[in-house]
Amino acid sequence: MKSLIGGLLNKSPVPYVSRALNLPFIASRDTETQLRAMSSNGTLFAMVHRISNATAQVNWRLWKKAASGRPEDRTEVTRHLAADIWLKPNPFMTRQEFVEVQQQHLDLTGEAWWIVGRNPQLRSIPLELWPVRPDRMAPIPDPEAFIARYEYMGPSGERVPLERDEV
């Protein structure tokens, strides 16, 4: 959006958030209730478990596009950092567990958040993926950049600021 004097006020074409203070974690109680519903309703548990388990059993593979553009000419990539991280997202989870958690969050709340662990010396290289509960994650809005950063609320109430490239 351009100002009357011709400079740029906003990096987005239209304002997406209010210029007023917008506090995170206000609606987290609803999301927490949605997450807890799986443990209190047997039918819901069975459905979400079945979907998340089936989703996690998909045989994920990475392919290099062929010059011809035809799918039958593509080649499978067997060694790649992205594939390695996908198979072992972090030291404590397998791909199966990671995908199941994400699918459960998505089915129960409509949101699935990942924290990307990066190399401190070379931030462009992701090293780990961590699932986080949607009721504990909040985007911090910015009237010019849409999202300024994110904040994670830890179990003890500590607020962990996260940059956009970490989420």
PDB file of C-alpha atoms in Angstrom:
ATOM      1  CA  MET A   1       0.000   0.000   0.000  1.00  0.00           C
ATOM      2  CA  LYS A   2       1.472   3.390  -0.955  1.00  0.00           C
ATOM      3  CA  SER A   3       1.260   6.488   1.169  1.00  0.00           C
ATOM      4  CA  LEU A   4       0.111   9.838  -0.112  1.00  0.00           C
ATOM      5  CA  ILE A   5       3.726  10.964  -0.448  1.00  0.00           C
ATOM      6  CA  GLY A   6       4.647   7.969  -2.596  1.00  0.00           C
ATOM      7  CA  GLY A   7       6.711   5.896  -0.140  1.00  0.00           C
ATOM      8  CA  LEU A   8       5.925   2.360   0.822  1.00  0.00           C
ATOM      9  CA  LEU A   9       4.169   1.955   4.140  1.00  0.00           C
ATOM     10  CA  ASN A  10       3.349  -1.686   3.882  1.00  0.00           C
ATOM     11  CA  LYS A  11       5.173  -4.666   2.375  1.00  0.00           C
ATOM     12  CA  SER A  12       1.860  -6.434   1.735  1.00  0.00           C
ATOM     13  CA  PRO A  13      -0.601  -5.126  -0.870  1.00  0.00           C
ATOM     14  CA  VAL A  14      -3.309  -4.667   1.779  1.00  0.00           C
ATOM     15  CA  PRO A  15      -3.212  -4.581   5.595  1.00  0.00           C
ATOM     16  CA  TYR A  16      -3.639  -8.066   7.045  1.00  0.00           C
ATOM     17  CA  VAL A  17      -3.481  -7.189  10.737  1.00  0.00           C
ATOM     18  CA  SER A  18      -4.648  -4.362  12.923  1.00  0.00           C
ATOM     19  CA  ARG A  19      -2.198  -1.644  13.892  1.00  0.00           C
ATOM     20  CA  ALA A  20      -3.515  -2.047  17.443  1.00  0.00           C
ATOM     21  CA  LEU A  21      -1.819  -4.304  19.971  1.00  0.00           C
ATOM     22  CA  ASN A  22      -2.698  -7.921  19.270  1.00  0.00           C
ATOM     23  CA  LEU A  23      -1.914 -10.237  22.182  1.00  0.00           C
ATOM     24  CA  PRO A  24      -0.994 -13.849  21.440  1.00  0.00           C
ATOM     25  CA  PHE A  25      -2.425 -16.901  23.226  1.00  0.00           C
ATOM     26  CA  ILE A  26      -5.882 -15.368  23.682  1.00  0.00           C
ATOM     27  CA  ALA A  27      -7.633 -18.159  21.737  1.00  0.00           C
ATOM     28  CA  SER A  28      -5.344 -20.962  22.884  1.00  0.00           C
ATOM     29  CA  ARG A  29      -7.974 -22.390  25.235  1.00  0.00           C
ATOM     30  CA  ASP A  30     -10.140 -23.393  22.254  1.00  0.00           C
ATOM     31  CA  THR A  31      -7.209 -25.158  20.600  1.00  0.00           C
ATOM     32  CA  GLU A  32      -6.285 -26.898  23.841  1.00  0.00           C
ATOM     33  CA  THR A  33      -9.876 -28.157  24.158  1.00  0.00           C
ATOM     34  CA  GLN A  34      -9.722 -29.485  20.607  1.00  0.00           C
ATOM     35  CA  LEU A  35      -6.486 -31.359  21.368  1.00  0.00           C
ATOM     36  CA  ARG A  36      -7.900 -32.831  24.595  1.00  0.00           C
ATOM     37  CA  ALA A  37     -11.032 -34.075  22.807  1.00  0.00           C
ATOM     38  CA  MET A  38      -9.056 -36.942  21.270  1.00  0.00           C
ATOM     39  CA  SER A  39      -8.361 -38.455  24.698  1.00  0.00           C
ATOM     40  CA  SER A  40     -11.937 -38.094  25.921  1.00  0.00           C
ATOM     41  CA  ASN A  41     -13.865 -39.405  22.920  1.00  0.00           C
ATOM     42  CA  GLY A  42     -13.216 -42.978  21.775  1.00  0.00           C
ATOM     43  CA  THR A  43     -14.742 -42.509  18.332  1.00  0.00           C
ATOM     44  CA  LEU A  44     -12.721 -39.373  17.683  1.00  0.00           C
ATOM     45  CA  PHE A  45      -9.568 -41.098  18.937  1.00  0.00           C
ATOM     46  CA  ALA A  46     -10.105 -44.042  16.585  1.00  0.00           C
ATOM     47  CA  MET A  47     -10.706 -41.818  13.567  1.00  0.00           C
ATOM     48  CA  VAL A  48      -7.787 -39.437  14.178  1.00  0.00           C
ATOM     49  CA  HIS A  49      -5.433 -42.304  15.041  1.00  0.00           C
ATOM     50  CA  ARG A  50      -6.353 -44.226  11.895  1.00  0.00           C
ATOM     51  CA  ILE A  51      -5.888 -41.178   9.640  1.00  0.00           C
ATOM     52  CA  SER A  52      -2.590 -40.118  11.245  1.00  0.00           C
ATOM     53  CA  ASN A  53      -1.205 -43.653  11.121  1.00  0.00           C
ATOM     54  CA  ALA A  54      -2.182 -44.106   7.473  1.00  0.00           C
ATOM     55  CA  THR A  55      -0.710 -40.718   6.549  1.00  0.00           C
ATOM     56  CA  ALA A  56       2.567 -41.572   8.283  1.00  0.00           C
ATOM     57  CA  GLN A  57       2.860 -44.898   6.429  1.00  0.00           C
ATOM     58  CA  VAL A  58       3.110 -43.237   3.022  1.00  0.00           C
ATOM     59  CA  ASN A  59       6.441 -44.100   1.391  1.00  0.00           C
ATOM     60  CA  TRP A  60       7.877 -40.624   0.855  1.00  0.00           C
ATOM     61  CA  ARG A  61      10.509 -40.280  -1.855  1.00  0.00           C
ATOM     62  CA  LEU A  62      12.420 -37.409  -3.433  1.00  0.00           C
ATOM     63  CA  TRP A  63      12.620 -37.136  -7.217  1.00  0.00           C
ATOM     64  CA  LYS A  64      14.709 -35.051  -9.584  1.00  0.00           C
ATOM     65  CA  LYS A  65      12.666 -33.646 -12.442  1.00  0.00           C
ATOM     66  CA  ALA A  66      13.709 -34.882 -15.887  1.00  0.00           C
ATOM     67  CA  ALA A  67      14.800 -32.474 -18.605  1.00  0.00           C
ATOM     68  CA  SER A  68      11.969 -33.827 -20.727  1.00  0.00           C
ATOM     69  CA  GLY A  69       9.444 -32.923 -18.022  1.00  0.00           C
ATOM     70  CA  ARG A  70       7.861 -36.390 -18.226  1.00  0.00           C
ATOM     71  CA  PRO A  71       7.285 -38.168 -14.891  1.00  0.00           C
ATOM     72  CA  GLU A  72       8.548 -41.487 -16.240  1.00  0.00           C
ATOM     73  CA  ASP A  73      11.949 -39.929 -17.045  1.00  0.00           C
ATOM     74  CA  ARG A  74      12.594 -38.535 -13.557  1.00  0.00           C
ATOM     75  CA  THR A  75      15.207 -40.063 -11.253  1.00  0.00           C
ATOM     76  CA  GLU A  76      14.942 -40.808  -7.559  1.00  0.00           C
ATOM     77  CA  VAL A  77      17.290 -38.889  -5.270  1.00  0.00           C
ATOM     78  CA  THR A  78      18.549 -41.256  -2.585  1.00  0.00           C
ATOM     79  CA  ARG A  79      21.047 -38.953  -0.793  1.00  0.00           C
ATOM     80  CA  HIS A  80      19.925 -35.442   0.096  1.00  0.00           C
ATOM     81  CA  LEU A  81      19.817 -33.381   3.310  1.00  0.00           C
ATOM     82  CA  ALA A  82      16.056 -32.859   2.982  1.00  0.00           C
ATOM     83  CA  ALA A  83      15.452 -36.619   2.692  1.00  0.00           C
ATOM     84  CA  ASP A  84      17.766 -37.331   5.630  1.00  0.00           C
ATOM     85  CA  ILE A  85      15.961 -34.821   7.847  1.00  0.00           C
ATOM     86  CA  TRP A  86      12.585 -36.148   6.738  1.00  0.00           C
ATOM     87  CA  LEU A  87      13.567 -39.709   7.701  1.00  0.00           C
ATOM     88  CA  LYS A  88      14.951 -38.621  11.102  1.00  0.00           C
ATOM     89  CA  PRO A  89      13.453 -35.195  11.899  1.00  0.00           C
ATOM     90  CA  ASN A  90      15.171 -34.903  15.285  1.00  0.00           C
ATOM     91  CA  PRO A  91      17.164 -37.135  17.667  1.00  0.00           C
ATOM     92  CA  PHE A  92      14.041 -38.305  19.493  1.00  0.00           C
ATOM     93  CA  MET A  93      11.544 -39.031  16.717  1.00  0.00           C
ATOM     94  CA  THR A  94      11.222 -41.118  13.623  1.00  0.00           C
ATOM     95  CA  ARG A  95       9.477 -39.840  10.502  1.00  0.00           C
ATOM     96  CA  GLN A  96       6.489 -42.030  11.403  1.00  0.00           C
ATOM     97  CA  GLU A  97       6.085 -40.370  14.818  1.00  0.00           C
ATOM     98  CA  PHE A  98       6.661 -36.883  13.433  1.00  0.00           C
ATOM     99  CA  VAL A  99       4.044 -37.260  10.696  1.00  0.00           C
ATOM    100  CA  GLU A 100       1.533 -38.850  13.083  1.00  0.00           C
ATOM    101  CA  VAL A 101       1.835 -35.951  15.540  1.00  0.00           C
ATOM    102  CA  GLN A 102       1.472 -33.380  12.771  1.00  0.00           C
ATOM    103  CA  GLN A 103      -1.541 -35.118  11.254  1.00  0.00           C
ATOM    104  CA  GLN A 104      -3.225 -35.392  14.665  1.00  0.00           C
ATOM    105  CA  HIS A 105      -2.709 -31.665  15.272  1.00  0.00           C
ATOM    106  CA  LEU A 106      -4.015 -30.868  11.803  1.00  0.00           C
ATOM    107  CA  ASP A 107      -7.098 -33.073  12.153  1.00  0.00           C
ATOM    108  CA  LEU A 108      -7.965 -31.819  15.645  1.00  0.00           C
ATOM    109  CA  THR A 109      -7.244 -28.089  15.311  1.00  0.00           C
ATOM    110  CA  GLY A 110      -6.634 -27.341  11.646  1.00  0.00           C
ATOM    111  CA  GLU A 111      -3.073 -26.246  12.506  1.00  0.00           C
ATOM    112  CA  ALA A 112       0.259 -28.073  12.450  1.00  0.00           C
ATOM    113  CA  TRP A 113       3.413 -26.173  13.434  1.00  0.00           C
ATOM    114  CA  TRP A 114       7.062 -27.159  13.034  1.00  0.00           C
ATOM    115  CA  ILE A 115      10.111 -25.580  14.610  1.00  0.00           C
ATOM    116  CA  VAL A 116      13.126 -25.760  12.296  1.00  0.00           C
ATOM    117  CA  GLY A 117      16.423 -26.316  14.096  1.00  0.00           C
ATOM    118  CA  ARG A 118      19.181 -24.615  12.121  1.00  0.00           C
ATOM    119  CA  ASN A 119      22.954 -24.612  11.996  1.00  0.00           C
ATOM    120  CA  PRO A 120      24.027 -21.587  14.112  1.00  0.00           C
ATOM    121  CA  GLN A 121      26.979 -20.829  11.807  1.00  0.00           C
ATOM    122  CA  LEU A 122      25.040 -21.248   8.556  1.00  0.00           C
ATOM    123  CA  ARG A 123      21.382 -20.421   9.220  1.00  0.00           C
ATOM    124  CA  SER A 124      20.281 -21.355   5.715  1.00  0.00           C
ATOM    125  CA  ILE A 125      20.842 -25.048   6.517  1.00  0.00           C
ATOM    126  CA  PRO A 126      18.045 -26.767   8.467  1.00  0.00           C
ATOM    127  CA  LEU A 127      19.176 -29.631  10.711  1.00  0.00           C
ATOM    128  CA  GLU A 128      16.078 -30.726  12.623  1.00  0.00           C
ATOM    129  CA  LEU A 129      12.285 -30.534  12.610  1.00  0.00           C
ATOM    130  CA  TRP A 130      10.312 -30.407  15.840  1.00  0.00           C
ATOM    131  CA  PRO A 131       6.519 -30.616  16.115  1.00  0.00           C
ATOM    132  CA  VAL A 132       4.951 -28.176  18.571  1.00  0.00           C
ATOM    133  CA  ARG A 133       1.484 -27.960  19.987  1.00  0.00           C
ATOM    134  CA  PRO A 134      -0.721 -25.513  18.104  1.00  0.00           C
ATOM    135  CA  ASP A 135      -2.241 -24.143  21.309  1.00  0.00           C
ATOM    136  CA  ARG A 136       1.211 -22.963  22.395  1.00  0.00           C
ATOM    137  CA  MET A 137       2.211 -21.203  19.140  1.00  0.00           C
ATOM    138  CA  ALA A 138       1.269 -17.651  18.258  1.00  0.00           C
ATOM    139  CA  PRO A 139       2.173 -15.549  15.241  1.00  0.00           C
ATOM    140  CA  ILE A 140       3.071 -12.006  16.235  1.00  0.00           C
ATOM    141  CA  PRO A 141       1.395  -9.755  13.655  1.00  0.00           C
ATOM    142  CA  ASP A 142       3.040  -6.824  11.969  1.00  0.00           C
ATOM    143  CA  PRO A 143       1.046  -4.212  10.039  1.00  0.00           C
ATOM    144  CA  GLU A 144       3.780  -3.900   7.408  1.00  0.00           C
ATOM    145  CA  ALA A 145       5.416  -7.332   7.157  1.00  0.00           C
ATOM    146  CA  PHE A 146       2.242  -9.392   7.923  1.00  0.00           C
ATOM    147  CA  ILE A 147       4.032 -11.582  10.512  1.00  0.00           C
ATOM    148  CA  ALA A 148       6.907 -10.112  12.506  1.00  0.00           C
ATOM    149  CA  ARG A 149       7.861 -13.323  14.312  1.00  0.00           C
ATOM    150  CA  TYR A 150       6.350 -16.138  16.360  1.00  0.00           C
ATOM    151  CA  GLU A 151       6.141 -16.879  20.039  1.00  0.00           C
ATOM    152  CA  TYR A 152       5.970 -20.289  21.677  1.00  0.00           C
ATOM    153  CA  MET A 153       4.510 -20.605  25.166  1.00  0.00           C
ATOM    154  CA  GLY A 154       6.398 -23.280  27.106  1.00  0.00           C
ATOM    155  CA  PRO A 155       4.712 -25.599  29.629  1.00  0.00           C
ATOM    156  CA  SER A 156       5.867 -23.390  32.534  1.00  0.00           C
ATOM    157  CA  GLY A 157       4.603 -20.215  30.871  1.00  0.00           C
ATOM    158  CA  GLU A 158       7.940 -19.084  29.466  1.00  0.00           C
ATOM    159  CA  ARG A 159       7.677 -17.242  26.155  1.00  0.00           C
ATOM    160  CA  VAL A 160      10.149 -18.321  23.504  1.00  0.00           C
ATOM    161  CA  PRO A 161      10.555 -15.825  20.649  1.00  0.00           C
ATOM    162  CA  LEU A 162      11.078 -17.407  17.219  1.00  0.00           C
ATOM    163  CA  GLU A 163      12.071 -15.830  13.951  1.00  0.00           C
ATOM    164  CA  ARG A 164       9.977 -16.451  10.818  1.00  0.00           C
ATOM    165  CA  ASP A 165      12.590 -18.796   9.344  1.00  0.00           C
ATOM    166  CA  GLU A 166      12.459 -20.958  12.490  1.00  0.00           C
ATOM    167  CA  VAL A 167       8.756 -21.818  12.071  1.00  0.00           C
TER     168      VAL A 167
END
